[in-house]
Coordinates of C-alpha atoms in Angstrom, one line a residue:
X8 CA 27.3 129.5 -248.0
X9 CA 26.8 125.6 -248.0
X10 CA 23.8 126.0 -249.6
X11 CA 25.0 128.4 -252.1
X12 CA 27.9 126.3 -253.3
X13 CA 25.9 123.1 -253.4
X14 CA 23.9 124.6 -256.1
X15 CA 26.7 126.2 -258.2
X16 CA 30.3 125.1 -257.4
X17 CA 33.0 125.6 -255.2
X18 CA 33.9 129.3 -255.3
X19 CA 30.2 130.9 -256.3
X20 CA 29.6 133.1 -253.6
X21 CA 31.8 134.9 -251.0
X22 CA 31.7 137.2 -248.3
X23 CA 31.5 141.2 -249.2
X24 CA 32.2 144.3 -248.1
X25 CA 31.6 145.8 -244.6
X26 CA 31.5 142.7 -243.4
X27 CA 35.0 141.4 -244.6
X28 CA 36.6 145.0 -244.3
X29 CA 35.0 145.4 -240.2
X30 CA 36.8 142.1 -239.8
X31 CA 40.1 142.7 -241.4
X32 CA 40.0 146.3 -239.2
X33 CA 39.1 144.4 -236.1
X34 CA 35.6 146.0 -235.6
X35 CA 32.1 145.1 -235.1
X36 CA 30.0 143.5 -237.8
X37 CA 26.8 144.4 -237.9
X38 CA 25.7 143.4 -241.7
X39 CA 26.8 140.4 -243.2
X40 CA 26.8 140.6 -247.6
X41 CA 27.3 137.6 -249.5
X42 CA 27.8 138.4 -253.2
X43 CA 27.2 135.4 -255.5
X44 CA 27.9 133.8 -259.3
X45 CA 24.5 132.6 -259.0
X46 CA 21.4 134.1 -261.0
X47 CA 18.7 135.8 -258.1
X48 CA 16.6 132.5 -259.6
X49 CA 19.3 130.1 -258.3
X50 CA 19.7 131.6 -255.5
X51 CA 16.3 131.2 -254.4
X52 CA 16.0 127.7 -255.3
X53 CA 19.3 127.0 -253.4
X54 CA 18.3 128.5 -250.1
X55 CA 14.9 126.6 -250.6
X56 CA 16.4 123.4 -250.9
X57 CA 18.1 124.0 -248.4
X58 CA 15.1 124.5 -245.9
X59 CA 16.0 128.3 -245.9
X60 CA 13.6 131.0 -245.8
X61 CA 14.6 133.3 -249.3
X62 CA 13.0 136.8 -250.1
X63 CA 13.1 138.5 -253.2
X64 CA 13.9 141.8 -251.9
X65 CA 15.7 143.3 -255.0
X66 CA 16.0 140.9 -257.9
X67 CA 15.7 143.2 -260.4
X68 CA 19.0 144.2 -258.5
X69 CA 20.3 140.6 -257.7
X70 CA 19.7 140.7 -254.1
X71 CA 17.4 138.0 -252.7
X72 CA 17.3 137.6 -248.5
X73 CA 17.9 134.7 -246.9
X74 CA 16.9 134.6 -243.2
X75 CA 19.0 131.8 -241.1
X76 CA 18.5 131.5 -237.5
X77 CA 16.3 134.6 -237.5
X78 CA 18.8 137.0 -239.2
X79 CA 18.8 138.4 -242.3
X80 CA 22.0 138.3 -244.8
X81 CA 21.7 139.8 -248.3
X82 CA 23.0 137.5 -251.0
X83 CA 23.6 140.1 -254.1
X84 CA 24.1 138.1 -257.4
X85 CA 27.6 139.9 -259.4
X86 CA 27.0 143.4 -261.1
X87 CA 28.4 145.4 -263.9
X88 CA 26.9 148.5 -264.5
X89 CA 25.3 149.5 -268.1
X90 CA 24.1 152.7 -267.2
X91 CA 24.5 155.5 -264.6
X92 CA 22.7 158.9 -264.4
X93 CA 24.1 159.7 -261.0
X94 CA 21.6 158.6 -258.5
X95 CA 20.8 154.9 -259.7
X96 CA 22.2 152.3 -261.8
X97 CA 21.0 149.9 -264.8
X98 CA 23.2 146.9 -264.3
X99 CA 23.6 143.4 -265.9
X100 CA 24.5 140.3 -263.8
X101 CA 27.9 139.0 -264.4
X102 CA 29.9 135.8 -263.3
X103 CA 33.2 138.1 -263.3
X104 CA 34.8 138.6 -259.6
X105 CA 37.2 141.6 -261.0
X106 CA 33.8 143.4 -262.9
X107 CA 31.6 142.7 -259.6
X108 CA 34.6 144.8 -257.8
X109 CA 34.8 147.5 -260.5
X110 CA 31.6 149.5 -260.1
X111 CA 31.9 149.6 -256.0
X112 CA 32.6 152.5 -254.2
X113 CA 36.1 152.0 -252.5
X114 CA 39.2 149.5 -252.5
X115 CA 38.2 149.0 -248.7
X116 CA 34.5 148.1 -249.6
X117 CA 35.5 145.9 -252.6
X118 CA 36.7 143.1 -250.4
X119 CA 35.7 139.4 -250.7
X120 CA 36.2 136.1 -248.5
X121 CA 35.3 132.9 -249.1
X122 CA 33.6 130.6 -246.7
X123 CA 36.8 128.9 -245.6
X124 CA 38.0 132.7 -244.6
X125 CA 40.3 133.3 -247.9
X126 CA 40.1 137.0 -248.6
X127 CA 40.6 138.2 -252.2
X128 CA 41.3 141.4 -252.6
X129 CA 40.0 142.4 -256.9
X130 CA 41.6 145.8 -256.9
X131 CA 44.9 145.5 -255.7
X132 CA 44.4 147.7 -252.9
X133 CA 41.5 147.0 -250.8
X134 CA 44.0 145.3 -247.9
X135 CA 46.8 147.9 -247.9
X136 CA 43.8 150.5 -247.2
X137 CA 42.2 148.7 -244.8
X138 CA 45.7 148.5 -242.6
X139 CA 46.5 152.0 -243.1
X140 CA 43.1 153.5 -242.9
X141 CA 42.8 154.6 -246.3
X142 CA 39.7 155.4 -248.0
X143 CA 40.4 155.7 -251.6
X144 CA 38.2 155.3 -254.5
X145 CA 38.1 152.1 -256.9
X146 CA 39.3 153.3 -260.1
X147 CA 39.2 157.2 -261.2
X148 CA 37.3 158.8 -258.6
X149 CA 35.4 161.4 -260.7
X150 CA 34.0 158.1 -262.5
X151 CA 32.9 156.1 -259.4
X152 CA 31.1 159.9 -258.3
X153 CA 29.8 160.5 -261.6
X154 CA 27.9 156.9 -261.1
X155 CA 26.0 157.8 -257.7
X156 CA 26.7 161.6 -256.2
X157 CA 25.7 159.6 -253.1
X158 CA 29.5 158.4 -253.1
X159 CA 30.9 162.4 -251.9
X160 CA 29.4 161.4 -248.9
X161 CA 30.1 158.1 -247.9
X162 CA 33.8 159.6 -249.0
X163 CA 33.8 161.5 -246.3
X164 CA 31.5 159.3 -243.9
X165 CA 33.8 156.4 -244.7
X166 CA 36.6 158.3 -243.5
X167 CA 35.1 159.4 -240.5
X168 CA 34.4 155.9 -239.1
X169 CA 37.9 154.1 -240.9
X170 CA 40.1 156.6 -242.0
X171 CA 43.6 158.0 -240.6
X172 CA 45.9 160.7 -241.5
X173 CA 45.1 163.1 -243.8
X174 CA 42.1 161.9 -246.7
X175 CA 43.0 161.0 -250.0
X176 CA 44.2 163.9 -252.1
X177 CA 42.6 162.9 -255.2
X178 CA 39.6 161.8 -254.0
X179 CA 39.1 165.1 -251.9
X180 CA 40.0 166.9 -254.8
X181 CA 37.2 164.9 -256.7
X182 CA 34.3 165.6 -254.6
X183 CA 35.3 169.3 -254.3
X184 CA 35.1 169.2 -258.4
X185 CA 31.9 167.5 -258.4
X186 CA 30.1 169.2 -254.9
X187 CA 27.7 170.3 -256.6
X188 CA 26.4 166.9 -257.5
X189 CA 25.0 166.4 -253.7
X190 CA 22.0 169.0 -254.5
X191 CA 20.9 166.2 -256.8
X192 CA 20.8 163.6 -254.3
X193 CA 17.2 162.5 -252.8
X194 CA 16.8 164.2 -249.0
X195 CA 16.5 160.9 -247.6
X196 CA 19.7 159.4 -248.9
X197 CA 21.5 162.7 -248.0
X198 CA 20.5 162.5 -244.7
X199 CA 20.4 159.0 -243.8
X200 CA 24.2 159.2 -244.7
X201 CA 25.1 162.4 -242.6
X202 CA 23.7 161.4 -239.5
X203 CA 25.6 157.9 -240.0
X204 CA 29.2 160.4 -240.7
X205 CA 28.5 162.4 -238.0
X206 CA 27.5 159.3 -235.5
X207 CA 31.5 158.5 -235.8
X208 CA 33.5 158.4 -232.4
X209 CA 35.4 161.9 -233.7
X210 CA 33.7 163.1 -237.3
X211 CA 35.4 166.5 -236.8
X212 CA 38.8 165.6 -239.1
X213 CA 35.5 164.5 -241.9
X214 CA 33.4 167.3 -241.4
X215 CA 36.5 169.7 -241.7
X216 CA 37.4 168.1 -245.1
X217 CA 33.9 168.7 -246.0
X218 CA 34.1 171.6 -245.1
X219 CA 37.6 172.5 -247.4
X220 CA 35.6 170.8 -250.2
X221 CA 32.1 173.5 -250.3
X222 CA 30.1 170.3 -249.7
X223 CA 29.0 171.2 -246.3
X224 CA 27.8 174.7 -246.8
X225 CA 25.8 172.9 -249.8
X226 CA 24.0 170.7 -247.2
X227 CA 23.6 173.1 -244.4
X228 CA 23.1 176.5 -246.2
X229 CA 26.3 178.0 -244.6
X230 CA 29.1 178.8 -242.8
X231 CA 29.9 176.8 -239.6
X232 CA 32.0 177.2 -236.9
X233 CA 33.9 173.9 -236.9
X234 CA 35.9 174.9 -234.1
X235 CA 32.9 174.8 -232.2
X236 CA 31.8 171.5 -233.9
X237 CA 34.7 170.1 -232.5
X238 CA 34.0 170.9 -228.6
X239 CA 30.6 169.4 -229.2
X240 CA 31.5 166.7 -231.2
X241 CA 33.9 166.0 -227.6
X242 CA 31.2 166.9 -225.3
X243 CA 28.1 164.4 -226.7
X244 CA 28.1 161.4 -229.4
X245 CA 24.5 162.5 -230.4
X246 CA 24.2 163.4 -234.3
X247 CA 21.5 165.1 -234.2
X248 CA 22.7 167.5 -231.5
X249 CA 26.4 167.5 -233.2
X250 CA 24.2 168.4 -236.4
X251 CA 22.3 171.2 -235.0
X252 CA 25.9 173.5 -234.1
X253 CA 26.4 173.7 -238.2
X254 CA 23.7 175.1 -238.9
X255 CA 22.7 178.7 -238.7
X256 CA 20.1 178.8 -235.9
X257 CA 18.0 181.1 -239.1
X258 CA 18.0 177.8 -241.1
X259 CA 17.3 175.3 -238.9
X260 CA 13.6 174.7 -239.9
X261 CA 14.5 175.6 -243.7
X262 CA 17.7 172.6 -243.6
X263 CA 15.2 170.1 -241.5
X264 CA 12.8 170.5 -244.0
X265 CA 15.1 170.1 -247.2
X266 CA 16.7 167.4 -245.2
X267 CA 13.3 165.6 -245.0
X268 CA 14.2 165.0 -241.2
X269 CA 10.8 163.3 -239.5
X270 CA 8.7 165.5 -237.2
X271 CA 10.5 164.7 -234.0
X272 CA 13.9 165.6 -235.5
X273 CA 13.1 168.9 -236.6
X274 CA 11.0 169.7 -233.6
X275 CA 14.4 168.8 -231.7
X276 CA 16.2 170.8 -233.8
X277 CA 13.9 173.6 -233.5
X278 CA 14.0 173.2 -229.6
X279 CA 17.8 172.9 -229.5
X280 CA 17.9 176.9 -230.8
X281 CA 18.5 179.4 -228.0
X282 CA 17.8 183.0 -229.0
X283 CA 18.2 184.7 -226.6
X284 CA 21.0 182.1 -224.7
X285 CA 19.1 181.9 -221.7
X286 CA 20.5 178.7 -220.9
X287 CA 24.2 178.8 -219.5
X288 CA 26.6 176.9 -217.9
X289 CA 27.4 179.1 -215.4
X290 CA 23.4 179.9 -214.7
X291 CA 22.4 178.9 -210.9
X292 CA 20.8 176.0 -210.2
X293 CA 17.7 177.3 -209.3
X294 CA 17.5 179.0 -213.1
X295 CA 18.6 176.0 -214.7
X296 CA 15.7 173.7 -212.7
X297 CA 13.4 176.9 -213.7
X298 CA 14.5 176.4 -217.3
X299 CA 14.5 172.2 -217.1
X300 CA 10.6 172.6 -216.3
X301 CA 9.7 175.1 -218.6
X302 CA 11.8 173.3 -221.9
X303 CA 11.7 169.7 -220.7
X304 CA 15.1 168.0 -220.1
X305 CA 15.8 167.0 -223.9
X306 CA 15.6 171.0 -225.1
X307 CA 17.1 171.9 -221.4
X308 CA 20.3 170.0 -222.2
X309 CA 20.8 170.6 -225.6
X310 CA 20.6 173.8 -225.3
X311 CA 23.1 173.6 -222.3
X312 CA 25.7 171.6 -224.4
X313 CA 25.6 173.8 -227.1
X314 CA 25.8 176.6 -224.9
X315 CA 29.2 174.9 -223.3
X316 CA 30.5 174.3 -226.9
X317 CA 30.0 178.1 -227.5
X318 CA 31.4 179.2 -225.0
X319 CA 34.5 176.5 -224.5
X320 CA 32.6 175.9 -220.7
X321 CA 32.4 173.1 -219.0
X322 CA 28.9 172.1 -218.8
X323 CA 28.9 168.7 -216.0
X324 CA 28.8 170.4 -212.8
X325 CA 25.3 171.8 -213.7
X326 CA 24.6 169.0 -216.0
X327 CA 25.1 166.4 -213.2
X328 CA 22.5 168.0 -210.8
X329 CA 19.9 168.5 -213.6
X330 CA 20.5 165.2 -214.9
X331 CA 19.8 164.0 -211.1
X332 CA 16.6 166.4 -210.3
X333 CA 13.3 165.1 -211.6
X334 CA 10.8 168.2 -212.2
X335 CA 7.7 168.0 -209.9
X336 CA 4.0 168.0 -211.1
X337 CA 2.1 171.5 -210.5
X338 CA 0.8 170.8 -206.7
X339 CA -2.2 172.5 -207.5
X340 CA -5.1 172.1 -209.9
X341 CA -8.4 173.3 -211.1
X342 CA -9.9 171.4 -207.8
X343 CA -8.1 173.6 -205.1
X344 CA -9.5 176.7 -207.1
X345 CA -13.1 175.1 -207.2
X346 CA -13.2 174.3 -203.1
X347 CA -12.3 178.4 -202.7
X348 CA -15.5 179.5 -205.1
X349 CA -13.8 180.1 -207.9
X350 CA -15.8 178.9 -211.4
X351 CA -14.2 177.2 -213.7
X352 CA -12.9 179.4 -216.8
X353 CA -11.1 181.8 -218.0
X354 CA -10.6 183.1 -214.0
X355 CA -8.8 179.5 -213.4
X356 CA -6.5 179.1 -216.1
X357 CA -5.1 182.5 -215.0
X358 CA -4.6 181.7 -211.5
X359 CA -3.1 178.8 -211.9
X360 CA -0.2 179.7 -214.3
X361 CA 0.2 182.7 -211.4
X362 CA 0.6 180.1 -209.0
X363 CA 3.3 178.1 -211.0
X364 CA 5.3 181.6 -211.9
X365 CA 5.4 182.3 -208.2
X366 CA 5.9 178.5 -207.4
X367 CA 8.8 178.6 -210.2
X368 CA 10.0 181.6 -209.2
X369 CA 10.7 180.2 -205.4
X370 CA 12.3 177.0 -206.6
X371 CA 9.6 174.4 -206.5
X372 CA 8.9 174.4 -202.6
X373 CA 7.4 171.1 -201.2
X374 CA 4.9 173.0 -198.7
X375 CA 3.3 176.2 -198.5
X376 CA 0.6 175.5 -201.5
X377 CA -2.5 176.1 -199.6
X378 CA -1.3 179.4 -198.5
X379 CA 0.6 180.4 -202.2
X380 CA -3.0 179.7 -203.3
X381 CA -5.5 181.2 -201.2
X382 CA -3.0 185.0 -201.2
X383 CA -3.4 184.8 -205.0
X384 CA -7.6 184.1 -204.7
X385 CA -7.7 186.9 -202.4
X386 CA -5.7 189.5 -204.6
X387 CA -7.8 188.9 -207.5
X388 CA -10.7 189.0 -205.4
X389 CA -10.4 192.2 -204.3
X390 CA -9.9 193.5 -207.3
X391 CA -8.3 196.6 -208.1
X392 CA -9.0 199.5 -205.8
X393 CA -11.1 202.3 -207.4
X394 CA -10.0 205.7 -207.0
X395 CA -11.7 209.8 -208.0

């Protein structure tokens, strides 16, 4: 900020958005904005001179990168917009605090301070929402939407993480008008921002609003139960796993894929599907080690938690045990098979998985291998027994 103000006045660049509003709101900040009077140009040559390390990340945006003390804060020259086709923006650069303010997304977000910690507040409203946990739009809503769809769902993902009460009516009643504009929305964006809503301590009061708006069927291809959303959403903080209960298990591959979720996600999402609900909370034990081994533990409890959601169980006193019970290695391996004449093929492959069904089947006993081993080499040995 010293820097900044040497090169262009007292008053050229302030602190903006999350950063000011997580303060005001007595949270974390993770993200620290700096929005500046300064031309990207200036900016650079001010950090510079400064002995600061300055990256043009985005100046055809405004937004150079200084790095100080190994971190990175984002120094955003001030923005009016010229031209908006819903996804992106043309903009101009602009000394004008109140114009800078204008074209962001909510009175919360459209917060300033200065270095000295004097917060300005362009809108008129962003510090009344930010002590009442309100999350309403700057301006007419259907305008700030209109400019980037993207803004429906940082509505509702802003509202998980800040809001209180009920949402704002008009802004609700906005994105319901406009739902449709999601589809339009790159896969990336849409998901990068509804794993962040649904990463919230409780994003069931969001995801119900989205929900009463159509936008969620439009991003997960139907009808969820929320009522089982919200025993998940209690039961883990994962979003991934609080994603996978709305959708239909049928579309799980189809909303991965228009999702553009990366390889591992789907393949957990895929694993987390349960057709024929062999995993319970009120299995035994022994079937739920059986089922641990055969799924691994990531697909075991997923599947479990969901399960519990389902079924308004309560999944820790099997969870607890699992969670404490490492799976054992097969004891036994193409070696054992070789030392009792068997050549390796086809012939070993097929005893061994009948060793691990039977050594499955009796609950992973420590002892007992040799003999497990040398009954199933003597059944197939003898072969069937021929008959007139």
């Amino acid at each position: 900020m010293e820097a900044l103000e040497a090169a262009g006045g007292a008053d050229c660049a302030r602190f903006v958005g999350g950063c000011v509003r997580n303060s005001l709101m007595g949270q974390s900040v993770d993200d620290i904005d700096i929005a500046t009077r300064l031309q990207p140009s200036a900016t650079m040559a001010a950090l510079k001179a400064r002995g600061l390390r300055a990256i043009p990340t985005g100046v055809d945006h405004g937004t150079v990168t200084a790095v100080a003390g190994g971190r990175p804060f984002e120094i955003t020259t001030l923005r009016r917009d010229v031209e908006t086709d819903g996804r992106r923006a043309v903009v101009a650069f602009t000394e004008d605090w109140a114009e800078d303010a204008a074209r962001r997304d909510f009175r919360l977000n459209a917060l300033y301070a200065g270095a000295a910690g004097c917060v300005f507040d362009p809108t008129g409203g962003g510090l009344s929402d930010a002590a009442q946990g309100r999350i309403i739009f700057v301006g007419d809503p259907e305008a700030r939407i209109r400019e980037d769809y993207l803004r429906i769902l940082r509505f509702f993902r802003f509202f998980a993480w800040y809001g209180t009460g009920a949402p704002d009516a008009a802004g609700l009643a906005a994105c319901e008008r406009l739902s449709a504009g999601v589809e339009r929305l790159s896969a990336e964006r849409v998901s990068k921002e509804l794993l962040k809503l649904l990463s919230a301590c409780d994003p069931t009061p969001a995801v119900r609003a989205m929900a009463q708006a159509g936008v969620l069927a439009r991003l997960t291809g139907g009808e969820a139960d929320l009522s089982v959303f919200e025993t998940l959403a209690r039961l883990t903080p994962d979003p991934l796993l609080r994603l996978s209960v709305l959708l239909p298990d049928a579309e799980a591959a189809a909303v991965a894929a228009r999702l553009r979720l990366s390889n591992a996600q789907r393949d957990r999402l895929l694993a987390a599907v349960d057709p024929a609900g062999d995993v319970s909370p009120t299995m035994t034990e022994p079937a739920a080690r059986a089922a641990l081994y055969r799924l691994g533990r990531q697909a075991f409890e997923d599947r479990l938690l969901k399960a519990a959601a389902r079924s308004r169980a309560d999944p820790e006193p099997l969870l607890a045990p699992m969670r404490a019970w490492t799976p054992p290695r097969l004891p036994v391996g193409g070696r054992d098979l070789a030392v009792r004449g068997v050549s390796p093929g086809p012939q070993t492959g097929r005893l061994l998985s009948a060793f691990e069904e039977s050594w499955i089947a009796d609950d992973f006993p420590d002892a007992g291998h040799e003999a497990r081993l040398d009954a199933l080499v003597a059944a197939i040995s003898a072969g069937p027994t021929e008959t007139r």
